[in-house]
Amino acid sequence: MLKTLLATLLPLAIAVPAQAAALDANQATARDIFSHLIAYKTEVGQAQVPVMANYLADKFRAAGFPDSDIHIIPHGETAAMVVRYRGNGSGGKPIALMAHMDVVTAKPEDWQRDPFTLIEENGYFYGRGTEDIKSGVTVLAANFIRLKKEGFVPTRDLIIVYTGDEETTQDTMDDLVKNHRDLVDAEFALNTDAGGGELGENGKPLVYGLQTAEKAYASFELTTRNAGGHSSLPRKDNAIYELADALKKVQAYQFPVMWNDTTIASFKALGATTQGKVGQAMRDFASNPHDAAAAAVLADEPSEVGKTRTTCVATLLRGGHADNALPQSATATINCRVFPGVAIDSVRQTLQDQVGPKVEVTLVGKAITSEASPLRPDVVAAVTKAVHSIRPGVAVTPVQESGATDGIYFRAVGIPTYGVGGLFMKNSDAFAHGLNERIPVKSFYDDLAYWHVLLTTLAGPPVTQ
Ligand SMILES: [Zn+2]
């Protein structure tokens, strides 16, 4: 009997993971919301963003937020959501808090676990959106709920701005700043979807990056046209050869070296811990950005080149229409990451100047430029305090990112925006947009605590020194 009992119990005992530390009430609320959010398939085209927004609206209502301060703004199959936490106004204009509800498409058959089930395993939370950025959606919501429960009255309104298509067209954010400015207007914005901490492979925190600038995303098409004809009668003029010539010119061209306060500060900080000639180039560039030799070394590093200039690269190609016909047109897509403050049309003009007047150069879709946001001392101080509350002593460094988030729309209309996500991650754990996306469990609960410190510092009663 005992033997049978043991035989049934033993495999069970082995299958049960090590007991997780008991969660406090706020952590349990956050975990519950997080697991619900991961389950909504908020990929483009699934029409699940509004459903998820309704779930969140119920949570906010239950916490005591009035209906009049909860807004779901439909936009095609997706939606944006805005929730206002009213303050007493003594601290000035509102602060906007950003995250996006949509996720990059995940193919379950390629994943080791179901991407739409939150799975806690080996100290990680797995699931699509755990890193990008349903953790951010969760920690903002959970902190609004907690602060309400604590009776916190902010000195200024706090406005959650959840967008619904950051990973694709970014139309919901565009719509909010253009058509619902009154709902989202703020003195500055804090974005969960950028910035964050880096852990070394040994798990020790290395640095925290406070994102103050991001490059604009712009794609251009280069097109050559030709009358075409029979391929048995080739001529010197040929749309494909002319496009190839144009592409070689784009390949050879380098945009001028640029810098701002953020990139100089970030090279200074990175240079202090980076070995070899790249580290030397970072230090040299930080002390003298006119140092062409240092800039050239950084330009050879794929991870650094984007921080020193606008970059453009060929990404798509099409042309011709039959094996036996001279091509009537050929088109290449050039994707550019535009340095903050550079006008999109000046990039188009530069490409045009490089390839010559016979090649059409056109912008694909929309693109907006944004300036780098100034390093506000109050934001830097509050972020540093919040970072140190979870990771004491870690250096906080401004960074400029080469990708672009919804934050660029706020910056473009003059609302300074800071990427201040609270997740600490190892580089080897970063699978956002990819397979088996995950975040350390500890980092999730730290992120939750971090935002509580950040919000109560920036919108709490003034501390007498
Ligand atoms: Zn994101």
Coordinates of C-alpha atoms and ligand atoms in Angstrom, one line a residue:
M1 CA 0.0 0.0 0.0
L2 CA 2.7 2.4 1.1
K3 CA 4.8 1.4 -1.9
T4 CA 1.8 2.1 -4.2
L5 CA 1.2 5.4 -2.5
L6 CA 4.9 6.4 -2.9
A7 CA 4.9 5.4 -6.5
T8 CA 2.0 7.7 -7.1
L9 CA 3.3 10.5 -5.0
L10 CA 6.9 10.5 -6.2
P11 CA 6.4 11.5 -9.8
L12 CA 4.1 14.2 -8.6
A13 CA 6.7 15.5 -6.2
I14 CA 9.2 15.7 -9.0
A15 CA 6.9 17.4 -11.3
V16 CA 6.0 20.2 -8.9
P17 CA 8.5 23.1 -9.4
A18 CA 10.3 24.6 -6.5
Q19 CA 7.9 26.6 -4.3
A20 CA 7.8 30.1 -5.6
A21 CA 8.1 32.9 -3.0
A22 CA 4.7 33.8 -1.7
L23 CA 3.2 36.8 -3.5
D24 CA 1.8 39.8 -1.7
A25 CA -1.6 41.1 -2.7
N26 CA -0.3 43.6 -5.3
Q27 CA 1.9 41.0 -6.9
A28 CA -0.9 38.5 -7.0
T29 CA -3.2 41.1 -8.7
A30 CA -0.5 41.9 -11.2
R31 CA 0.2 38.2 -12.0
D32 CA -3.5 37.6 -12.5
I33 CA -3.8 40.5 -14.9
F34 CA -0.6 39.5 -16.7
S35 CA -1.9 35.9 -17.3
H36 CA -5.2 37.3 -18.7
L37 CA -3.4 39.7 -21.0
I38 CA -1.0 37.1 -22.4
A39 CA -4.1 35.0 -23.4
Y40 CA -5.6 37.7 -25.6
K41 CA -4.3 37.1 -29.1
T42 CA -3.7 40.8 -29.9
E43 CA -1.8 40.2 -33.1
V44 CA -2.6 42.3 -36.1
G45 CA -5.9 41.3 -37.7
Q46 CA -7.3 39.3 -34.8
A47 CA -9.6 42.0 -33.5
Q48 CA -8.7 41.1 -29.9
V49 CA -7.2 44.4 -28.8
P50 CA -10.7 45.9 -28.1
V51 CA -11.7 42.7 -26.2
M52 CA -8.5 43.0 -24.1
A53 CA -9.2 46.7 -23.5
N54 CA -12.7 45.8 -22.2
Y55 CA -11.2 43.4 -19.8
L56 CA -8.8 46.1 -18.5
A57 CA -11.7 48.6 -18.3
D58 CA -13.5 46.3 -16.0
K59 CA -10.4 46.1 -13.8
F60 CA -10.1 49.9 -13.7
R61 CA -13.9 50.3 -12.9
A62 CA -13.6 47.7 -10.1
A63 CA -10.7 49.7 -8.6
G64 CA -12.9 52.8 -8.5
F65 CA -12.0 54.7 -11.7
P66 CA -15.2 56.4 -13.0
D67 CA -16.4 55.5 -16.5
S68 CA -15.9 59.0 -17.6
D69 CA -12.1 58.6 -17.1
I70 CA -11.9 55.3 -19.0
H71 CA -11.9 55.7 -22.8
I72 CA -11.6 53.0 -25.4
I73 CA -11.1 54.6 -28.8
P74 CA -11.9 52.1 -31.7
H75 CA -9.7 52.2 -34.7
G76 CA -10.5 49.6 -37.4
E77 CA -10.0 46.1 -35.9
T78 CA -7.9 47.6 -33.0
A79 CA -8.3 50.3 -30.5
A80 CA -6.5 52.7 -28.1
M81 CA -7.3 53.0 -24.5
V82 CA -6.8 56.0 -22.2
V83 CA -7.3 56.0 -18.4
R84 CA -7.0 59.1 -16.3
Y85 CA -6.0 59.0 -12.7
R86 CA -7.1 62.5 -11.4
G87 CA -4.7 64.4 -9.3
N88 CA -5.2 67.6 -7.3
G89 CA -3.3 69.7 -9.9
S90 CA -0.8 71.1 -7.5
G91 CA 2.1 69.5 -9.4
G92 CA 1.3 70.9 -12.8
K93 CA 0.4 69.3 -16.1
P94 CA -0.3 65.6 -16.4
I95 CA 2.2 62.8 -17.0
A96 CA 1.4 60.3 -19.7
L97 CA 2.3 56.6 -19.2
M98 CA 2.6 54.5 -22.3
A99 CA 2.4 50.8 -23.3
H100 CA 1.0 49.0 -26.3
M101 CA -1.6 46.3 -26.2
D102 CA -0.8 44.6 -29.5
V103 CA 1.9 42.0 -30.0
V104 CA 4.0 40.7 -32.9
T105 CA 2.4 37.6 -34.6
A106 CA 3.5 34.3 -33.0
K107 CA 3.1 31.0 -34.8
P108 CA 2.3 28.5 -32.0
E109 CA 3.7 25.5 -34.0
D110 CA 7.2 27.1 -33.9
W111 CA 7.1 27.7 -30.1
Q112 CA 8.2 25.2 -27.4
R113 CA 5.2 26.3 -25.3
D114 CA 1.8 27.9 -26.2
P115 CA 2.7 31.6 -26.8
F116 CA -0.8 32.6 -25.6
T117 CA -0.6 31.0 -22.2
L118 CA 1.5 32.6 -19.4
I119 CA 3.8 29.8 -18.3
E120 CA 6.0 30.2 -15.3
E121 CA 9.0 27.9 -15.5
N122 CA 12.6 27.9 -14.4
G123 CA 12.4 31.4 -13.0
Y124 CA 10.9 32.8 -16.2
F125 CA 7.5 33.9 -17.5
Y126 CA 7.1 32.7 -21.0
G127 CA 4.6 34.0 -23.6
R128 CA 4.1 36.4 -26.5
G129 CA 4.2 39.9 -25.1
T130 CA 5.9 39.0 -21.8
E131 CA 8.7 41.3 -22.7
D132 CA 7.1 43.4 -25.5
I133 CA 5.1 44.8 -23.8
K134 CA 2.2 43.3 -21.9
S135 CA 4.4 43.4 -18.8
G136 CA 4.3 47.1 -19.2
V137 CA 0.5 47.2 -19.8
T138 CA 0.2 45.1 -16.6
V139 CA 2.5 47.0 -14.3
L140 CA 0.8 50.3 -15.2
A141 CA -2.7 48.9 -14.6
A142 CA -1.7 47.1 -11.4
N143 CA -0.1 50.3 -10.0
F144 CA -3.2 52.4 -10.8
I145 CA -5.2 49.8 -8.9
R146 CA -2.8 49.7 -6.0
L147 CA -2.5 53.5 -5.7
K148 CA -6.2 53.9 -5.8
K149 CA -6.5 51.3 -3.0
E150 CA -3.8 53.2 -1.0
G151 CA -5.9 56.4 -1.3
F152 CA -3.0 58.1 -3.2
V153 CA -3.9 61.4 -4.7
P154 CA -1.4 62.4 -7.3
T155 CA -0.3 66.0 -7.5
R156 CA -1.0 65.9 -11.2
D157 CA -3.1 63.7 -13.4
L158 CA -1.6 60.5 -14.5
I159 CA -2.8 59.3 -17.9
I160 CA -2.3 55.7 -19.1
V161 CA -2.1 55.7 -22.9
Y162 CA -2.4 52.1 -24.3
T163 CA -2.1 51.9 -28.0
G164 CA -3.3 49.1 -30.3
D165 CA -0.9 48.8 -33.3
E166 CA 2.6 49.8 -32.2
E167 CA 4.1 46.8 -33.9
T168 CA 2.5 47.6 -37.3
T169 CA 1.1 50.9 -38.5
Q170 CA 1.2 53.0 -35.3
D171 CA -2.1 54.6 -36.4
T172 CA -3.7 54.6 -33.0
M173 CA -1.0 56.8 -31.5
D174 CA -1.1 59.1 -34.6
D175 CA -4.9 59.4 -34.1
L176 CA -4.6 60.1 -30.4
V177 CA -2.1 63.0 -30.8
K178 CA -4.0 64.4 -33.8
N179 CA -7.6 63.9 -32.9
H180 CA -7.8 63.3 -29.1
R181 CA -5.1 65.6 -27.9
D182 CA -7.2 66.7 -25.0
L183 CA -7.3 63.2 -23.7
V184 CA -3.6 62.5 -23.8
D185 CA -2.0 66.0 -23.5
A186 CA 0.8 65.9 -21.0
E187 CA 3.9 67.8 -19.9
F188 CA 5.9 64.7 -20.6
A189 CA 5.5 61.0 -21.2
L190 CA 7.0 57.9 -19.7
N191 CA 7.2 54.9 -22.0
T192 CA 7.3 51.3 -20.6
D193 CA 8.3 50.1 -24.1
A194 CA 11.8 51.5 -24.2
G195 CA 14.7 51.9 -21.8
G196 CA 15.5 49.3 -19.2
G197 CA 18.2 47.5 -17.3
E198 CA 20.9 45.1 -18.5
L199 CA 22.0 42.1 -16.6
G200 CA 25.3 40.4 -17.2
E201 CA 25.3 36.7 -18.0
N202 CA 26.1 36.1 -14.3
G203 CA 22.8 37.8 -13.5
K204 CA 24.4 40.9 -11.9
P205 CA 23.0 44.2 -13.1
L206 CA 25.3 46.2 -15.4
V207 CA 23.6 49.4 -16.3
Y208 CA 20.2 51.0 -16.7
G209 CA 19.5 52.8 -20.0
L210 CA 17.1 55.8 -19.9
Q211 CA 15.9 56.3 -23.5
T212 CA 15.6 59.9 -24.4
A213 CA 15.8 59.7 -28.2
E214 CA 14.9 57.3 -31.0
K215 CA 15.6 57.3 -34.7
A216 CA 12.8 57.8 -37.2
Y217 CA 11.8 54.9 -39.4
A218 CA 11.5 55.8 -43.1
S219 CA 11.4 53.6 -46.2
F220 CA 12.0 54.8 -49.7
E221 CA 11.5 53.2 -53.1
L222 CA 14.0 53.6 -55.8
T223 CA 12.4 53.0 -59.2
T224 CA 13.8 52.9 -62.7
R225 CA 11.6 52.7 -65.8
N226 CA 12.2 51.7 -69.4
A227 CA 10.2 51.2 -72.6
G228 CA 11.2 47.5 -72.4
G229 CA 11.1 45.3 -75.5
H230 CA 12.1 41.8 -76.7
S231 CA 15.0 40.2 -74.7
S232 CA 16.5 39.0 -78.0
L233 CA 17.2 42.7 -78.8
P234 CA 19.0 44.0 -75.8
R235 CA 20.0 47.7 -75.5
K236 CA 22.3 49.7 -73.4
D237 CA 19.5 51.2 -71.4
N238 CA 17.9 48.7 -69.0
A239 CA 15.8 49.3 -65.9
I240 CA 17.5 46.5 -63.9
Y241 CA 21.0 47.5 -64.7
E242 CA 20.2 51.1 -63.9
L243 CA 18.7 50.2 -60.6
A244 CA 21.7 48.1 -59.8
D245 CA 24.0 51.1 -60.5
A246 CA 21.8 53.2 -58.2
L247 CA 22.0 50.6 -55.4
K248 CA 25.8 50.5 -55.6
K249 CA 25.8 54.3 -55.1
V250 CA 23.5 54.0 -52.0
Q251 CA 25.7 51.2 -50.7
A252 CA 28.8 53.4 -51.0
Y253 CA 27.3 56.5 -49.4
Q254 CA 27.6 57.3 -45.7
F255 CA 25.5 59.9 -44.1
P256 CA 27.4 62.5 -42.1
V257 CA 28.4 61.8 -38.5
M258 CA 26.0 63.3 -35.9
W259 CA 25.7 63.4 -32.1
N260 CA 23.6 64.8 -29.3
D261 CA 23.8 65.0 -25.5
T262 CA 22.3 61.5 -25.2
T263 CA 24.7 59.7 -27.6
I264 CA 27.8 61.5 -26.1
A265 CA 26.7 60.5 -22.6
S266 CA 26.0 57.0 -23.6
F267 CA 29.3 56.5 -25.4
K268 CA 31.0 57.9 -22.4
A269 CA 29.3 55.4 -20.1
L270 CA 29.7 52.4 -22.5
G271 CA 33.3 53.3 -23.2
A272 CA 34.1 53.0 -19.5
T273 CA 33.2 49.3 -19.6
T274 CA 34.0 48.3 -23.2
Q275 CA 37.3 46.7 -23.9
G276 CA 39.6 46.9 -27.0
K277 CA 39.5 49.3 -29.9
V278 CA 35.8 49.8 -29.8
G279 CA 35.9 50.9 -26.2
Q280 CA 38.8 53.3 -27.1
A281 CA 36.7 54.7 -30.0
M282 CA 33.7 55.2 -27.7
R283 CA 35.9 57.1 -25.3
D284 CA 37.6 59.1 -28.0
F285 CA 34.3 60.0 -29.7
A286 CA 32.7 61.0 -26.4
S287 CA 35.5 63.4 -25.7
N288 CA 35.7 64.7 -29.3
P289 CA 32.9 63.8 -31.7
H290 CA 34.9 65.4 -34.6
D291 CA 37.4 62.5 -34.2
A292 CA 36.8 60.9 -37.7
A293 CA 39.0 57.9 -36.9
A294 CA 36.9 57.0 -33.8
A295 CA 33.7 57.5 -35.8
A296 CA 35.0 55.2 -38.5
V297 CA 35.7 52.4 -35.9
L298 CA 32.1 52.8 -34.5
A299 CA 30.7 52.7 -38.1
D300 CA 32.2 49.3 -38.6
E301 CA 30.3 47.9 -35.5
P302 CA 26.7 47.0 -36.4
S303 CA 25.6 47.6 -32.8
E304 CA 27.1 51.1 -32.8
V305 CA 26.8 52.5 -36.3
G306 CA 23.2 53.6 -35.8
K307 CA 24.2 55.8 -32.9
T308 CA 26.5 58.0 -35.0
R309 CA 24.5 58.8 -38.2
T310 CA 21.4 58.2 -40.3
T311 CA 21.7 54.8 -41.9
C312 CA 20.0 53.5 -45.1
V313 CA 20.1 49.9 -46.4
A314 CA 18.5 48.0 -49.3
T315 CA 15.9 45.5 -48.0
L316 CA 13.6 44.5 -50.8
L317 CA 13.9 44.1 -54.6
R318 CA 11.5 43.5 -57.5
G319 CA 11.7 44.1 -61.2
G320 CA 10.9 42.8 -64.7
H321 CA 7.8 40.8 -65.8
A322 CA 9.0 37.9 -68.0
D323 CA 12.1 35.9 -68.7
N324 CA 12.1 37.0 -72.3
A325 CA 11.3 40.7 -72.0
L326 CA 13.4 43.7 -71.3
P327 CA 12.3 45.0 -67.9
Q328 CA 9.9 48.0 -67.9
S329 CA 10.6 48.8 -64.4
A330 CA 12.7 47.8 -61.4
T331 CA 12.2 48.9 -57.8
A332 CA 14.3 48.5 -54.6
T333 CA 13.2 49.4 -51.1
I334 CA 15.7 51.3 -49.0
N335 CA 15.0 51.3 -45.2
C336 CA 16.4 54.3 -43.3
R337 CA 16.8 55.0 -39.6
V338 CA 16.9 58.7 -39.4
F339 CA 19.0 60.5 -36.8
P340 CA 16.8 62.6 -34.4
G341 CA 16.2 66.1 -35.7
V342 CA 16.9 65.2 -39.4
A343 CA 14.0 66.0 -41.7
I344 CA 12.7 63.0 -43.6
D345 CA 12.6 64.9 -46.9
S346 CA 16.3 65.8 -46.5
V347 CA 17.1 62.1 -46.4
R348 CA 15.0 61.5 -49.6
Q349 CA 16.9 64.4 -51.2
T350 CA 20.3 63.0 -50.3
L351 CA 19.3 59.6 -51.8
Q352 CA 18.1 61.4 -54.9
D353 CA 21.4 63.3 -55.2
Q354 CA 23.3 60.1 -54.9
V355 CA 21.4 58.1 -57.5
G356 CA 20.8 60.9 -60.0
P357 CA 17.7 62.4 -61.6
K358 CA 16.8 59.3 -63.7
V359 CA 15.9 57.2 -60.7
E360 CA 12.6 58.0 -58.9
V361 CA 13.0 58.2 -55.1
T362 CA 9.7 58.1 -53.2
L363 CA 8.8 57.8 -49.5
V364 CA 6.8 54.7 -48.7
G365 CA 4.0 55.3 -46.3
K366 CA 4.4 57.8 -43.5
A367 CA 7.5 58.8 -41.5
I368 CA 7.9 61.3 -38.8
T369 CA 11.0 62.9 -37.4
S370 CA 11.4 63.5 -33.7
E371 CA 13.9 65.5 -31.7
A372 CA 15.8 64.0 -28.8
S373 CA 14.0 64.8 -25.5
P374 CA 15.9 67.0 -23.1
L375 CA 17.4 65.3 -20.0
R376 CA 14.9 66.6 -17.4
P377 CA 16.5 66.6 -14.0
D378 CA 13.3 65.6 -12.2
V379 CA 12.8 62.6 -14.5
V380 CA 16.4 61.5 -14.3
A381 CA 16.3 61.8 -10.5
A382 CA 13.0 59.9 -10.1
V383 CA 14.1 57.1 -12.5
T384 CA 17.5 56.8 -10.7
K385 CA 15.6 56.6 -7.3
A386 CA 13.2 53.9 -8.7
V387 CA 16.1 51.9 -10.3
H388 CA 18.0 52.0 -7.1
S389 CA 15.0 50.8 -5.1
I390 CA 15.2 47.5 -7.1
R391 CA 18.9 47.4 -8.1
P392 CA 20.9 49.6 -5.7
G393 CA 23.8 51.5 -7.1
V394 CA 23.3 50.7 -10.8
A395 CA 24.5 53.4 -13.1
V396 CA 21.7 55.2 -15.0
T397 CA 22.7 56.3 -18.5
P398 CA 20.8 58.1 -21.3
V399 CA 20.5 56.1 -24.5
Q400 CA 19.3 56.7 -28.0
E401 CA 17.7 53.8 -29.7
S402 CA 17.8 52.9 -33.4
G403 CA 14.3 51.4 -33.4
A404 CA 11.2 53.5 -33.2
T405 CA 8.2 53.2 -30.8
D406 CA 5.0 55.0 -30.4
G407 CA 7.0 57.5 -28.3
I408 CA 8.1 59.2 -31.4
Y409 CA 4.6 60.6 -31.9
F410 CA 4.6 62.3 -28.6
R411 CA 8.0 63.7 -29.2
A412 CA 7.0 64.9 -32.7
V413 CA 4.2 67.1 -31.2
G414 CA 6.5 68.5 -28.5
I415 CA 5.8 66.2 -25.6
P416 CA 9.2 65.0 -24.3
T417 CA 9.1 61.3 -23.9
Y418 CA 11.3 59.0 -21.9
G419 CA 11.7 55.3 -22.3
V420 CA 11.9 54.2 -18.7
G421 CA 10.8 50.5 -18.7
G422 CA 11.7 48.8 -15.4
L423 CA 12.7 45.3 -16.7
F424 CA 16.2 44.1 -16.1
M425 CA 17.2 41.4 -18.6
K426 CA 20.2 39.5 -19.9
N427 CA 21.0 40.1 -23.6
S428 CA 20.8 36.3 -24.0
D429 CA 17.2 36.4 -22.7
A430 CA 15.9 39.0 -25.1
F431 CA 13.5 37.2 -27.5
A432 CA 11.0 40.0 -28.1
H433 CA 9.4 39.6 -31.5
G434 CA 11.0 36.2 -31.8
L435 CA 10.4 32.7 -30.5
N436 CA 9.9 31.7 -26.8
E437 CA 9.7 35.3 -25.6
R438 CA 10.3 35.4 -21.8
I439 CA 11.3 37.6 -18.9
P440 CA 12.7 36.6 -15.5
V441 CA 10.0 36.3 -12.9
K442 CA 12.0 38.5 -10.5
S443 CA 12.3 41.2 -13.1
F444 CA 8.5 41.3 -13.5
Y445 CA 7.9 41.9 -9.8
D446 CA 10.7 44.3 -9.6
D447 CA 9.2 46.2 -12.6
L448 CA 5.9 46.4 -10.7
A449 CA 7.7 47.8 -7.6
Y450 CA 9.8 50.2 -9.7
W451 CA 6.8 51.9 -11.2
H452 CA 5.2 52.4 -7.8
V453 CA 8.4 54.3 -6.7
L454 CA 8.5 56.2 -10.0
L455 CA 4.9 57.4 -9.9
T456 CA 4.8 58.3 -6.2
T457 CA 8.1 60.2 -6.7
L458 CA 7.0 62.2 -9.7
A459 CA 3.4 62.8 -8.7
G460 CA 3.6 62.4 -4.9
P461 CA 3.6 65.2 -2.3
P462 CA 6.8 67.1 -2.3
V463 CA 9.4 65.7 0.1
T464 CA 10.8 68.2 2.5
Q465 CA 14.6 67.9 2.6
Ligands
ZN1 ZN 7.0 47.2 -28.1

